[in-house]
Structure formats: structure tokens, C-alpha cells
Coordinates of C-alpha atoms (C1' of nucleotides) in Angstrom, one line a residue:
Chain A
M1 CA 10.5 197.0 159.6
A2 CA 13.4 198.2 162.0
K3 CA 13.6 201.7 161.3
R4 CA 16.3 201.8 163.9
I5 CA 20.2 202.3 162.9
N6 CA 22.3 200.6 165.4
P7 CA 25.5 202.4 166.4
S8 CA 27.2 199.7 168.5
D9 CA 26.8 197.2 165.5
P10 CA 29.8 198.3 163.6
T11 CA 27.8 197.0 160.4
P12 CA 27.7 200.1 158.0
A13 CA 24.7 201.8 158.5
Y14 CA 24.0 201.7 154.6
L15 CA 24.2 198.2 154.9
Q16 CA 22.0 198.2 157.9
I17 CA 19.5 200.1 156.1
A18 CA 19.6 197.7 153.3
G19 CA 19.5 194.6 155.4
D20 CA 16.3 196.1 156.7
L21 CA 14.7 196.3 153.7
R22 CA 15.9 192.7 151.9
R23 CA 14.6 191.3 154.8
A24 CA 11.1 192.9 154.4
I25 CA 11.4 192.0 150.2
S26 CA 12.2 187.6 151.1
D27 CA 9.8 187.9 154.2
K28 CA 7.0 189.0 151.6
E29 CA 6.2 192.3 153.6
L30 CA 7.1 194.0 149.8
E31 CA 6.2 192.1 146.8
D32 CA 7.4 192.6 143.2
G33 CA 6.1 196.0 141.6
D34 CA 5.7 196.8 145.2
Q35 CA 7.0 200.4 145.9
L36 CA 9.5 201.1 148.8
P37 CA 9.2 204.3 151.1
S38 CA 10.5 207.1 149.5
L39 CA 14.0 208.3 149.6
R40 CA 13.0 211.1 152.3
S41 CA 11.3 209.6 154.1
L42 CA 13.8 206.4 155.1
M43 CA 16.6 209.9 156.1
A44 CA 14.0 210.5 158.2
D45 CA 12.8 207.0 159.4
Y46 CA 16.2 206.5 160.1
G47 CA 17.9 209.7 160.7
A48 CA 20.5 209.3 157.9
A49 CA 21.8 211.5 155.1
S50 CA 20.3 211.2 152.2
G51 CA 23.8 210.4 150.7
T52 CA 24.3 207.0 153.4
V53 CA 20.0 206.1 152.4
R54 CA 21.0 206.5 148.4
Q55 CA 23.9 204.1 149.4
A56 CA 21.9 201.2 151.4
L57 CA 19.4 201.7 147.8
D58 CA 22.2 201.6 145.4
Q59 CA 23.3 198.6 147.1
L60 CA 19.7 196.9 146.1
Q61 CA 19.8 198.4 143.2
N62 CA 22.9 196.3 142.4
E63 CA 21.9 193.1 143.6
G64 CA 18.8 192.7 141.2
L65 CA 16.3 193.0 143.8
I66 CA 14.4 196.6 142.8
I67 CA 14.6 199.6 140.3
A68 CA 14.1 203.5 141.5
R69 CA 11.6 205.2 138.4
Q70 CA 13.0 209.1 138.9
G71 CA 10.2 210.7 139.3
Q72 CA 7.8 207.8 140.5
G73 CA 9.4 205.8 143.0
V74 CA 11.7 202.9 143.8
F75 CA 10.0 199.8 143.3
V76 CA 10.5 195.5 144.0
R77 CA 11.5 194.0 140.9
M78 CA 11.3 190.1 140.3
P79 CA 11.1 189.2 136.9
R80 CA 9.9 186.0 135.2
R81 CA 12.4 183.8 133.3
L82 CA 12.4 182.2 130.1
E83 CA 12.9 178.8 130.0
R84 CA 14.9 178.4 126.8
R85 CA 15.8 174.2 126.2
G86 CA 19.2 173.9 124.9
T87 CA 18.0 170.5 123.7
K88 CA 15.7 169.0 121.9
R89 CA 14.3 172.7 120.9
H90 CA 13.8 174.4 117.3
L91 CA 16.8 173.3 115.8
R92 CA 15.7 171.0 113.5
S93 CA 16.2 171.1 109.7
A94 CA 13.6 169.8 109.3
R95 CA 10.8 171.9 110.6
P96 CA 7.0 171.9 110.9
S97 CA 5.6 175.4 109.6
A98 CA 2.5 175.7 111.5
T99 CA 3.6 177.4 114.2
A100 CA 7.2 178.4 115.2
P101 CA 8.6 176.3 118.1
L102 CA 10.2 178.9 119.8
E103 CA 6.9 181.3 119.8
A104 CA 5.0 178.5 120.5
E105 CA 7.3 177.5 124.0
A106 CA 7.2 181.5 124.5
Q107 CA 3.1 181.2 124.7
A108 CA 3.2 178.3 126.7
Q109 CA 4.9 180.2 129.6
G110 CA 2.8 183.0 128.9
F111 CA 5.7 185.3 127.1
V112 CA 4.5 187.5 124.2
R113 CA 7.4 187.2 121.5
G114 CA 8.9 189.3 119.2
Q115 CA 11.1 189.4 116.8
Q116 CA 13.1 191.9 114.7
L117 CA 15.8 191.1 111.7
L118 CA 17.7 194.0 112.8
E119 CA 20.5 194.0 109.8
V120 CA 22.0 191.4 107.5
A121 CA 26.0 192.7 106.0
T122 CA 29.2 191.4 105.1
V123 CA 31.2 191.6 107.1
P124 CA 35.4 191.1 109.2
A125 CA 35.0 188.6 111.6
P126 CA 35.7 189.0 115.0
E127 CA 37.9 187.2 117.0
S128 CA 35.3 184.7 118.3
I129 CA 33.7 184.4 115.8
A130 CA 36.5 183.6 113.4
Q131 CA 37.9 181.3 115.9
R132 CA 34.7 179.4 116.4
L133 CA 33.6 179.1 112.1
G134 CA 37.3 178.1 111.4
I135 CA 38.8 180.9 109.7
E136 CA 41.3 184.0 109.8
P137 CA 40.1 186.6 112.1
G138 CA 38.9 190.0 109.5
T139 CA 38.2 187.5 106.9
Q140 CA 34.6 188.8 105.5
V141 CA 31.8 187.0 106.5
L142 CA 27.9 187.0 106.6
V143 CA 25.8 187.8 109.6
R144 CA 22.2 188.6 110.4
R145 CA 21.5 190.4 113.5
H146 CA 18.1 190.1 115.2
L147 CA 16.8 191.3 118.2
L148 CA 14.4 189.5 120.0
T149 CA 11.9 191.2 123.1
L150 CA 9.4 189.5 125.3
D151 CA 6.7 191.4 126.6
E152 CA 7.2 194.0 124.0
E153 CA 10.9 194.5 126.4
P154 CA 13.6 193.8 124.7
A155 CA 15.6 190.6 126.1
Q156 CA 17.9 189.1 123.6
L157 CA 20.3 190.2 120.4
A158 CA 21.5 187.5 118.7
D159 CA 24.1 187.7 116.0
S160 CA 24.5 185.1 113.1
Y161 CA 27.9 184.3 110.6
F162 CA 27.8 182.5 108.0
H163 CA 30.3 182.0 106.1
V164 CA 30.1 184.3 102.5
A165 CA 30.7 181.3 99.6
Q166 CA 28.2 178.6 101.5
V167 CA 24.9 181.5 101.4
E168 CA 26.0 184.0 98.7
G169 CA 22.6 184.0 95.9
S170 CA 20.6 182.2 98.8
R171 CA 17.7 183.7 101.1
I172 CA 20.3 183.5 103.9
A173 CA 22.5 186.9 102.2
R174 CA 19.3 188.4 101.6
N175 CA 17.8 191.5 104.3
E176 CA 14.3 189.2 104.6
K177 CA 12.9 186.8 106.9
I178 CA 13.1 183.7 106.3
P179 CA 9.7 182.3 106.2
G180 CA 11.0 177.7 107.5
G181 CA 14.1 178.7 109.6
V182 CA 17.0 180.1 109.1
H183 CA 18.5 176.4 109.7
A184 CA 15.9 174.4 107.0
E185 CA 17.0 177.2 104.5
L186 CA 20.9 176.5 105.5
A187 CA 20.7 172.8 105.7
S188 CA 18.7 173.4 102.2
V189 CA 21.0 175.0 100.6
L190 CA 24.3 172.8 102.0
G191 CA 22.4 170.5 100.7
T192 CA 23.3 168.0 103.7
P193 CA 21.7 168.3 107.3
L194 CA 22.9 169.8 110.2
T195 CA 24.6 167.3 112.7
H196 CA 25.2 169.1 115.9
A197 CA 26.1 172.3 117.8
S198 CA 28.1 173.5 120.8
E199 CA 27.3 176.1 122.9
E200 CA 29.4 177.9 125.7
L201 CA 28.1 180.2 128.0
I202 CA 29.2 182.6 130.6
A203 CA 28.1 185.5 132.6
R204 CA 29.1 188.7 133.1
M205 CA 27.9 192.1 134.2
P206 CA 26.8 194.2 130.6
T207 CA 28.9 197.1 129.1
P208 CA 27.1 200.2 129.2
G209 CA 26.3 200.0 125.4
E210 CA 24.6 196.1 125.9
A211 CA 22.9 197.9 129.4
I212 CA 21.0 200.3 126.6
E213 CA 20.6 198.1 123.8
L214 CA 18.7 195.7 126.4
R215 CA 17.4 198.1 128.5
L216 CA 18.8 196.8 131.8
P217 CA 18.3 198.2 135.1
R218 CA 21.1 198.2 137.4
G219 CA 22.7 194.7 139.0
T220 CA 21.0 193.2 136.0
P221 CA 24.7 190.4 133.8
V222 CA 24.4 189.5 130.9
V223 CA 24.7 186.1 129.3
E224 CA 26.6 185.8 126.4
L225 CA 25.9 182.5 124.7
L226 CA 27.6 181.4 121.6
R227 CA 27.1 178.8 119.6
T228 CA 28.4 176.7 116.6
I229 CA 26.5 174.7 114.2
Y230 CA 28.1 171.8 112.7
A231 CA 27.1 170.0 109.2
S232 CA 29.2 166.8 109.3
D233 CA 32.3 168.3 111.3
D234 CA 32.2 171.6 109.6
P235 CA 31.3 174.2 111.3
V236 CA 28.8 175.9 108.9
E237 CA 27.1 178.6 111.2
A238 CA 28.3 180.6 114.6
T239 CA 26.2 182.6 116.5
R240 CA 26.4 185.6 119.5
F241 CA 23.9 185.7 122.1
L242 CA 23.5 187.9 124.3
F243 CA 20.4 187.5 126.9
D244 CA 18.8 189.3 129.3
G245 CA 20.0 187.1 132.0
S246 CA 17.5 187.5 134.5
R247 CA 14.9 187.1 132.3
H248 CA 16.0 183.8 130.6
T249 CA 16.9 180.1 132.3
F250 CA 19.3 177.7 130.5
T251 CA 18.5 174.1 130.3
Y252 CA 20.3 171.2 129.2
D253 CA 19.9 167.0 128.6
V254 CA 23.4 165.4 129.3
P255 CA 23.3 161.4 128.4
L256 CA 25.2 159.5 131.0
D257 CA 28.3 157.2 129.4
Chain B
M1 CA 43.5 210.0 129.2
A2 CA 41.4 212.9 128.9
K3 CA 40.9 213.8 132.7
R4 CA 38.9 216.8 131.6
I5 CA 35.1 216.9 132.3
N6 CA 33.3 218.4 130.2
P7 CA 30.6 220.3 131.1
S8 CA 28.2 221.1 128.5
D9 CA 28.5 217.3 128.4
P10 CA 24.6 216.4 129.7
T11 CA 26.6 213.3 130.8
P12 CA 26.8 212.7 134.8
A13 CA 30.7 213.6 135.7
Y14 CA 30.4 210.0 137.2
L15 CA 29.9 209.0 133.8
Q16 CA 32.5 210.7 132.3
I17 CA 35.3 210.0 134.9
A18 CA 34.3 206.4 134.5
G19 CA 34.1 205.8 130.8
D20 CA 37.8 207.6 130.1
L21 CA 38.6 204.9 133.0
R22 CA 37.1 202.4 131.1
R23 CA 38.3 203.4 128.0
A24 CA 41.7 203.2 129.7
I25 CA 41.4 200.0 130.5
S26 CA 40.0 198.6 127.0
D27 CA 42.6 200.3 125.3
K28 CA 45.4 197.7 127.4
E29 CA 46.6 201.1 128.3
L30 CA 45.9 199.9 132.0
E31 CA 45.6 196.0 132.1
D32 CA 45.4 193.4 134.7
G33 CA 46.6 193.7 138.1
D34 CA 48.0 197.6 137.1
Q35 CA 46.8 200.1 139.3
L36 CA 44.7 203.2 139.1
P37 CA 45.5 206.4 140.0
S38 CA 44.2 206.7 144.0
L39 CA 40.7 208.4 144.2
R40 CA 42.4 211.9 145.9
S41 CA 44.6 212.2 142.6
L42 CA 41.4 211.1 140.5
M43 CA 39.7 214.2 142.9
A44 CA 42.6 216.2 141.9
D45 CA 42.9 215.6 138.3
Y46 CA 39.5 216.4 137.5
G47 CA 38.6 218.8 139.8
A48 CA 35.6 216.2 141.4
A49 CA 34.3 216.0 144.8
S50 CA 35.2 212.5 146.8
G51 CA 31.9 211.2 146.3
T52 CA 31.9 212.3 142.8
V53 CA 34.8 210.2 141.8
R54 CA 34.0 207.3 144.2
Q55 CA 30.5 207.6 142.7
A56 CA 32.6 206.2 138.9
L57 CA 35.0 203.6 140.7
D58 CA 31.8 202.1 142.3
Q59 CA 29.8 201.8 138.8
L60 CA 33.2 200.4 137.6
Q61 CA 33.2 197.9 140.5
N62 CA 30.3 196.9 139.9
E63 CA 30.7 196.2 135.9
G64 CA 33.2 193.9 136.6
L65 CA 36.0 195.8 135.6
I66 CA 37.9 196.7 138.7
I67 CA 38.5 195.9 142.2
A68 CA 39.4 198.4 145.3
R69 CA 41.8 197.2 147.9
Q70 CA 41.0 199.1 151.2
G71 CA 44.7 200.3 152.1
Q72 CA 46.2 199.4 149.2
G73 CA 44.9 201.1 145.8
V74 CA 42.3 200.3 143.2
F75 CA 43.3 198.1 140.5
V76 CA 41.8 196.3 136.8
R77 CA 40.5 192.8 137.7
M78 CA 40.0 190.3 134.6
P79 CA 40.0 186.9 135.6
R80 CA 40.1 183.9 133.8
R81 CA 37.5 181.1 133.6
L82 CA 37.5 177.9 133.8
E83 CA 36.0 175.5 131.3
R84 CA 33.3 173.6 133.0
R85 CA 31.8 170.8 130.8
G86 CA 28.6 169.8 130.4
T87 CA 29.0 166.9 128.3
K88 CA 31.0 164.3 127.5
R89 CA 32.4 165.5 131.2
H90 CA 32.9 163.3 134.2
L91 CA 29.8 162.0 135.2
R92 CA 30.1 158.0 134.8
S93 CA 28.9 155.4 136.5
A94 CA 32.4 153.5 136.1
R95 CA 35.2 156.0 135.9
P96 CA 38.9 155.3 135.3
S97 CA 40.0 155.6 139.0
A98 CA 43.4 157.1 137.7
T99 CA 43.4 161.1 138.5
A100 CA 39.6 162.4 138.7
P101 CA 38.8 163.9 135.3
L102 CA 38.1 167.5 136.9
E103 CA 40.8 167.2 138.3
A104 CA 43.0 166.4 134.4
E105 CA 41.0 169.5 133.0
A106 CA 41.4 171.6 135.7
Q107 CA 45.6 171.1 135.3
A108 CA 45.2 171.1 131.5
Q109 CA 43.6 174.6 131.9
G110 CA 46.2 175.9 134.2
F111 CA 44.1 176.0 137.3
V112 CA 45.2 174.7 140.8
R113 CA 41.4 172.7 142.1
G114 CA 40.9 171.8 145.5
Q115 CA 37.7 170.2 146.7
Q116 CA 36.7 169.9 150.2
L117 CA 33.6 168.0 151.5
L118 CA 32.2 170.2 154.4
E119 CA 29.0 168.2 155.4
V120 CA 27.3 165.9 155.3
A121 CA 23.7 166.1 156.7
T122 CA 19.9 165.0 156.8
V123 CA 17.6 168.1 156.6
P124 CA 13.8 168.9 155.1
A125 CA 14.6 169.1 150.9
P126 CA 14.0 173.0 150.2
E127 CA 11.4 173.4 147.1
S128 CA 13.6 172.9 143.8
I129 CA 15.6 170.2 145.2
A130 CA 11.9 168.5 146.4
Q131 CA 11.3 168.8 143.3
R132 CA 13.0 167.4 141.3
L133 CA 13.8 164.4 143.3
G134 CA 10.0 163.8 142.6
I135 CA 9.1 164.3 146.7
E136 CA 7.0 166.5 149.0
P137 CA 8.7 169.6 149.8
G138 CA 10.1 169.1 153.3
T139 CA 10.7 165.7 153.3
Q140 CA 14.0 164.7 154.8
V141 CA 16.8 163.6 152.6
L142 CA 20.6 163.3 152.2
V143 CA 22.8 166.3 151.7
R144 CA 26.6 166.5 151.0
R145 CA 28.2 170.2 150.8
H146 CA 30.6 170.8 148.6
L147 CA 33.3 173.8 148.6
L148 CA 35.9 173.8 145.1
T149 CA 38.9 176.2 145.2
L150 CA 40.3 177.8 142.1
D151 CA 43.8 178.6 142.5
E152 CA 43.7 178.6 146.3
E153 CA 40.2 181.2 145.7
P154 CA 36.7 179.5 146.7
A155 CA 35.1 179.2 143.1
Q156 CA 32.0 177.1 143.7
L157 CA 29.7 175.6 146.0
A158 CA 27.8 172.1 145.5
D159 CA 25.1 170.4 147.8
S160 CA 24.3 167.6 146.3
Y161 CA 21.0 166.4 147.6
F162 CA 19.6 161.8 148.0
H163 CA 16.7 159.6 148.4
V164 CA 17.9 158.7 152.5
A165 CA 16.4 155.0 151.5
Q166 CA 18.5 154.9 148.5
V167 CA 21.9 155.7 149.9
E168 CA 21.1 154.8 154.1
G169 CA 24.7 153.0 155.4
S170 CA 26.1 153.4 151.8
R171 CA 29.7 155.3 151.8
I172 CA 27.2 157.9 150.8
A173 CA 25.8 158.5 153.6
R174 CA 28.8 159.2 155.6
N175 CA 30.9 161.9 156.3
E176 CA 34.4 160.4 154.2
K177 CA 35.1 161.2 150.7
I178 CA 35.0 158.7 148.2
P179 CA 38.1 157.7 146.7
G180 CA 36.3 156.2 143.2
G181 CA 33.9 159.2 143.3
V182 CA 29.8 159.2 144.4
H183 CA 28.7 158.8 141.3
A184 CA 30.3 155.2 140.8
E185 CA 29.3 154.4 144.2
L186 CA 25.4 155.3 143.3
A187 CA 25.2 153.7 140.3
S188 CA 26.6 150.3 142.5
V189 CA 24.0 151.3 144.9
L190 CA 21.2 151.4 143.5
G191 CA 23.1 148.1 140.9
T192 CA 21.7 150.2 138.0
P193 CA 23.4 152.5 135.7
L194 CA 23.0 156.5 136.0
T195 CA 21.3 157.3 132.5
H196 CA 21.3 160.9 132.0
A197 CA 21.0 164.4 133.4
S198 CA 19.4 167.3 133.3
E199 CA 20.9 171.0 133.8
E200 CA 19.1 174.4 133.8
L201 CA 21.5 177.1 134.5
I202 CA 20.7 181.4 135.4
A203 CA 22.9 183.9 136.2
R204 CA 21.7 186.6 139.1
M205 CA 23.6 188.4 141.3
P206 CA 25.1 187.0 144.5
T207 CA 22.8 187.4 147.9
P208 CA 25.9 188.9 150.3
G209 CA 25.8 186.1 152.5
E210 CA 27.1 184.0 148.8
A211 CA 29.0 187.4 148.4
I212 CA 31.2 186.2 151.8
E213 CA 30.9 182.5 150.2
L214 CA 32.6 182.4 147.4
R215 CA 35.1 186.1 148.3
L216 CA 33.1 187.8 144.8
P217 CA 33.8 191.2 144.4
R218 CA 31.1 193.8 144.1
G219 CA 30.2 193.3 139.9
T220 CA 30.3 189.9 139.9
P221 CA 27.1 187.7 139.2
V222 CA 26.9 184.2 140.1
V223 CA 25.5 181.1 138.1
E224 CA 23.5 178.7 139.9
L225 CA 22.9 175.4 138.4
L226 CA 20.7 172.6 139.3
R227 CA 21.8 169.4 137.9
T228 CA 18.8 166.6 138.2
I229 CA 20.6 163.0 137.4
Y230 CA 18.3 160.1 136.5
A231 CA 18.7 156.3 136.7
S232 CA 16.5 154.8 133.7
D233 CA 13.7 158.0 134.0
D234 CA 13.8 157.8 138.4
P235 CA 15.6 161.2 139.8
V236 CA 18.5 160.0 142.0
E237 CA 20.5 162.7 142.8
A238 CA 19.5 166.6 142.5
T239 CA 23.5 168.9 143.1
R240 CA 22.6 172.9 143.4
F241 CA 26.1 174.7 142.4
L242 CA 26.4 178.1 143.1
F243 CA 29.8 179.4 140.7
D244 CA 31.7 182.8 140.9
G245 CA 30.1 183.8 137.6
S246 CA 33.9 185.5 136.4
R247 CA 36.1 182.1 136.3
H248 CA 33.4 179.8 134.8
T249 CA 32.0 179.4 131.1
F250 CA 29.9 176.5 130.6
T251 CA 29.5 174.6 127.3
Y252 CA 27.1 171.9 126.3
D253 CA 26.9 169.7 123.2
V254 CA 23.8 169.5 121.2
P255 CA 22.4 166.8 118.7
L256 CA 20.5 168.8 116.2
D257 CA 17.9 165.9 115.7
Chain C
dA1 C1' 3.1 223.0 142.4
dA2 C1' 4.5 218.9 144.6
dG3 C1' 6.3 214.5 145.5
dT4 C1' 10.0 211.6 143.2
dG5 C1' 14.8 210.5 142.6
dG6 C1' 19.7 211.9 140.8
dT7 C1' 24.4 214.3 140.7
dC8 C1' 27.6 216.9 143.5
dT9 C1' 30.2 219.1 146.6
dA10 C1' 33.2 220.0 150.6
dG11 C1' 34.0 218.7 154.5
dA12 C1' 35.2 215.1 158.4
dC13 C1' 36.9 211.0 160.1
dC14 C1' 37.6 205.5 160.3
dA15 C1' 39.9 201.8 159.0
dC16 C1' 43.5 199.0 156.8
dG17 C1' 48.2 198.0 154.7
dC18 C1' 52.7 199.3 154.2
dC19 C1' 57.1 201.0 155.3
Chain D
dG1 C1' 53.5 208.0 159.8
dC2 C1' 51.5 208.4 155.7
dG3 C1' 48.5 206.7 152.0
dT4 C1' 45.3 204.4 150.6
dG5 C1' 40.2 203.5 150.3
dG6 C1' 34.8 203.3 153.4
dT7 C1' 31.4 205.6 155.5
dC8 C1' 28.5 209.6 156.3
dT9 C1' 27.2 214.9 157.1
dA10 C1' 23.9 218.6 155.5
dG11 C1' 22.7 220.0 152.7
dA12 C1' 22.0 222.5 147.3
dC13 C1' 20.1 222.2 142.9
dC14 C1' 18.8 219.4 138.6
dA15 C1' 15.3 215.8 136.1
dC16 C1' 11.4 213.6 135.5
dT17 C1' 6.7 212.8 136.7
dT18 C1' 2.1 213.0 138.2
dC19 C1' -1.6 216.0 138.9

DNA sequence: AAGTGGTCTAGACCACGCC
DNA sequence: GCGTGGTCTAGACCACTTC
């Protein structure tokens, strides 16, 4: 490693230090989980003040390359990603109830997947949901909130919204898991199959509240995904997903012509 | 605004300051483009040292909420997003040459879209591309590199890779724009239509180099999208897109059953 | 107790944009 | 010239983890 600041280089010292460390990581001198030199030893190595070295480490944290753990040290961080298939996936009105397909998919990729039903409630529809369900904002809707984990770590929030009139009295409106899956249940309650869905994704930085819910370290973007499910062109479910962006990849099939 | 640090609150002072400013933004006291109080006036307001106020502003920059411009001030930042449709989009082997569909789409959304062909070259295939084209890494492939702009600002990089044998001698291999579009040309060169594509997206923070190429302020994630185009199950093109995550949304249609 | 990262001070000086 | 943000110092003290 360079361990020297070049004063004739106009690059700020903290970026020179960050650059040295970044190169060490991309050259695999330091790999996932490895500990970086301590803040104090970097100060000594480079002859820099603590604030300067901190800036360098902050920079790399914000790039998502390292994670600092108080009392322990600073470590390289390169999490694996779960592939989420947007097509030919789990969305089937008739579903083999052996093992849930999402479960199997995660297992095949070597993850332990967990799912918690956090809440079932009736609430006024948020703007983005109302728009997609084709109702006025503020109309009462039923919401089922889930938290999903990968390898025991929170990785995804999913809030699914339904028209109250369509699901009241059904298992969907009760605070309990639905063994065959919500979509099979929804199709059966409606008496028509679910025909298609549309998905809209954006990437952004999390709000502080979201960062806490998903336990996101600095430098981790989230992917917000809005999925609308239709039965014969009528929107029957709208779900707002919030994914840990560092631990997912999203795939879609696109037919041409 | 609060303008006061509560010493009995265990929340660090810089997060209290950031919280005050964040609330002002989300409550629309400060809107897109508005200038925040200067660093020095915040120091005076809160009775905090410069470093502390800077930490607060850094925090908000990393959330993508504000942008600091040296010599000018700190401003609220909420850019609009271009919708990129993953389905029924521009990918047609026969394409009406009136106005390019992507162009029309951007215009309909009120953006001025620009496109530059940066380079056409033959290079060894990067790992991720080789994998998707079904060839050995390092095999020579033809690449066409584009930079796309929205409202005169760089917003997207796109590197499209082709099998050398399939495109040599065609207009695709020459350093010039292709009026009817690359895909119509590719289908005609191959003598078969393009049948389908797959897209894989990840969200992450940019490398410093990428941040410069796309002129990304701090707190802006990128979306890296790998698209593979097939003609009868044979991969014929692989493109690596890099989007300014703050200025795009991605939409897909998902058929069910 | 010793070592780690996290916060904060009270400055100095630099670089940039605008009038 | 003046006001803006950007970098940096040389510390102090706090919070957390490990032994």
C-alpha cells in the first residue's frame, strides 16, 4: 500500500487515502470481511489528523465498500445478492403447495429466507397506492405488512394493499398467514384469475427511518418497487416493496415484437 | 425551525441539526432549488463548531436531499425521473423511422434527450458480457459506447457488445450512427428477427470514476442494467447500461400464467 | 484496561463564484 | 472583496467491544 500522501498532488489527502484503500480492496489485497488498519494506525502511517483519516473512511463507507463497527474495527463489505425474478416467478393463481417457490429459489441460491407478517390493518390509502388501485387517496384499504429476512438479516419490507370490499370476510383480511399464498386466495375470492402485473422500480438512498428498519449501513441504496396486480385489467392489489439494494438483483424477461 | 441543540437528547448534535433541516424540507418549508442557511449562519444558530455543522450537511448530501455548490451555497435537490419502459418499448426489429420512440417518450415526459456515440471498437469481452454472450472472457467483441443526456445533463451510459463475426462489415461495426436503429440493422444482418431480451438490474453507489462521468452529486445511487438480446435463444447482443439512479424509474409488465 | 470507532471543538487556510 | 463551501489540524472526550 502507498501509505504516503503526495503533497504536490492537488487531490485532497483524504481522497488519496481513500484511493489507496479502495485499490487494495479492488486488487483483492483486502477481501470481504477483512479488517482494515485501525484509524489510529492510519493516522500514524499517513501522518494525518484524525479528522482527515475519518473523512477517508467515511468516503468508502458511502461507496458501500466498507463497514465500521464501533469497538471492533473497519471491515471490507461485499454482500451477495439474491436474484429476484420479475417473470415466471411465484405469481401463479394455482400454486403447488409443496414448498413455496420463493423459498425454494432462495435456498437454491444458498440463502436462508424468513418471512414475518407484521400487521394486517385497514388504513387510508397513501397517494401512490390509491393512484394504482384507481381510487381516491385516503379511501380505506386493507394492508398486509411483511418483513422478509435473508440469513436472519432484514432485507425487504412489503406492504400489500387491497380493496376492502373485495377481501373483507376472507382470510386475507385476517391477521394470519395464508398457507396457499395470498394470490391463490385472492383469485379464489374474486372468482377470476389474476392476469398480469406491472412493476415500477426506483433506486434512492433510504430515509433514516428506513435505514433503521432494514438495518442498512451507510452507503446502501434501497430499491422501492411498486407492483400492481390486475385481474382482467382491474387493479386488485398494489404492493410497495422496499429492498436492501446491496443484497438484491432484479431480473425481467422482455418479449420483442 | 428548531435552531437549538438539545443536550439532554442522546442523539448526536449533527443528527439533530440534520433532522431539523430534513423536516423543513419534507414539510415544504424548503423546496426544490431553495437555498439553505449558510454553513456559518448554521454554526451561529446552533452554537456548534464548523465540523459539526458540516457533518449535518454531509449527512443530508448522502441522503440525496441537498447539493452543496462551492462559492454559491447549499440547495434542496429533488430531480424529476424519466420513466424507462422495459416492455413494449423501443426494441422492435421493424421500427417506424419517423421519430425514434425513445425520443418521443422523453419528449412526452418533458425532457430534452440527447445521444452521443462515443466510440466503436473491438475489445476483449469483460467477464459479465462474455458470460451473457456465451463466450470465453477475453474473446474479442465489438462494442458501441453511447452517452445519453437528459436536459443537457449526462444521465446514462450504454455499452453494447456484439459478436465480431456477426457484425463485421456491417454498419454496426463502423463508427457512425445507424439511422433506422441498431436493432433493425442487427436483425437484417442476421437474417432473423430478435425474439426476446432479459434484463438484470442492480442498485449500488457509483465508483468515483462513474460519479465523474455521470456528474453525480454525493448521495446518488446508480442502476446497473445488463440487457441480453436473443434471436431464437442465441444471445446476439449484450448491453451494460449505467443510469443516474436519481433521474430514472424502470417499469416492466409481468404476465401471470 | 486497552483498543476500537464516534463526536466535537476552535480554529486556520484554501478554492470558487459573484459583484 | 466578500461570502460561499472544502480541507485540515491537534487535540479532548465518549461509547462500545474484547480480553
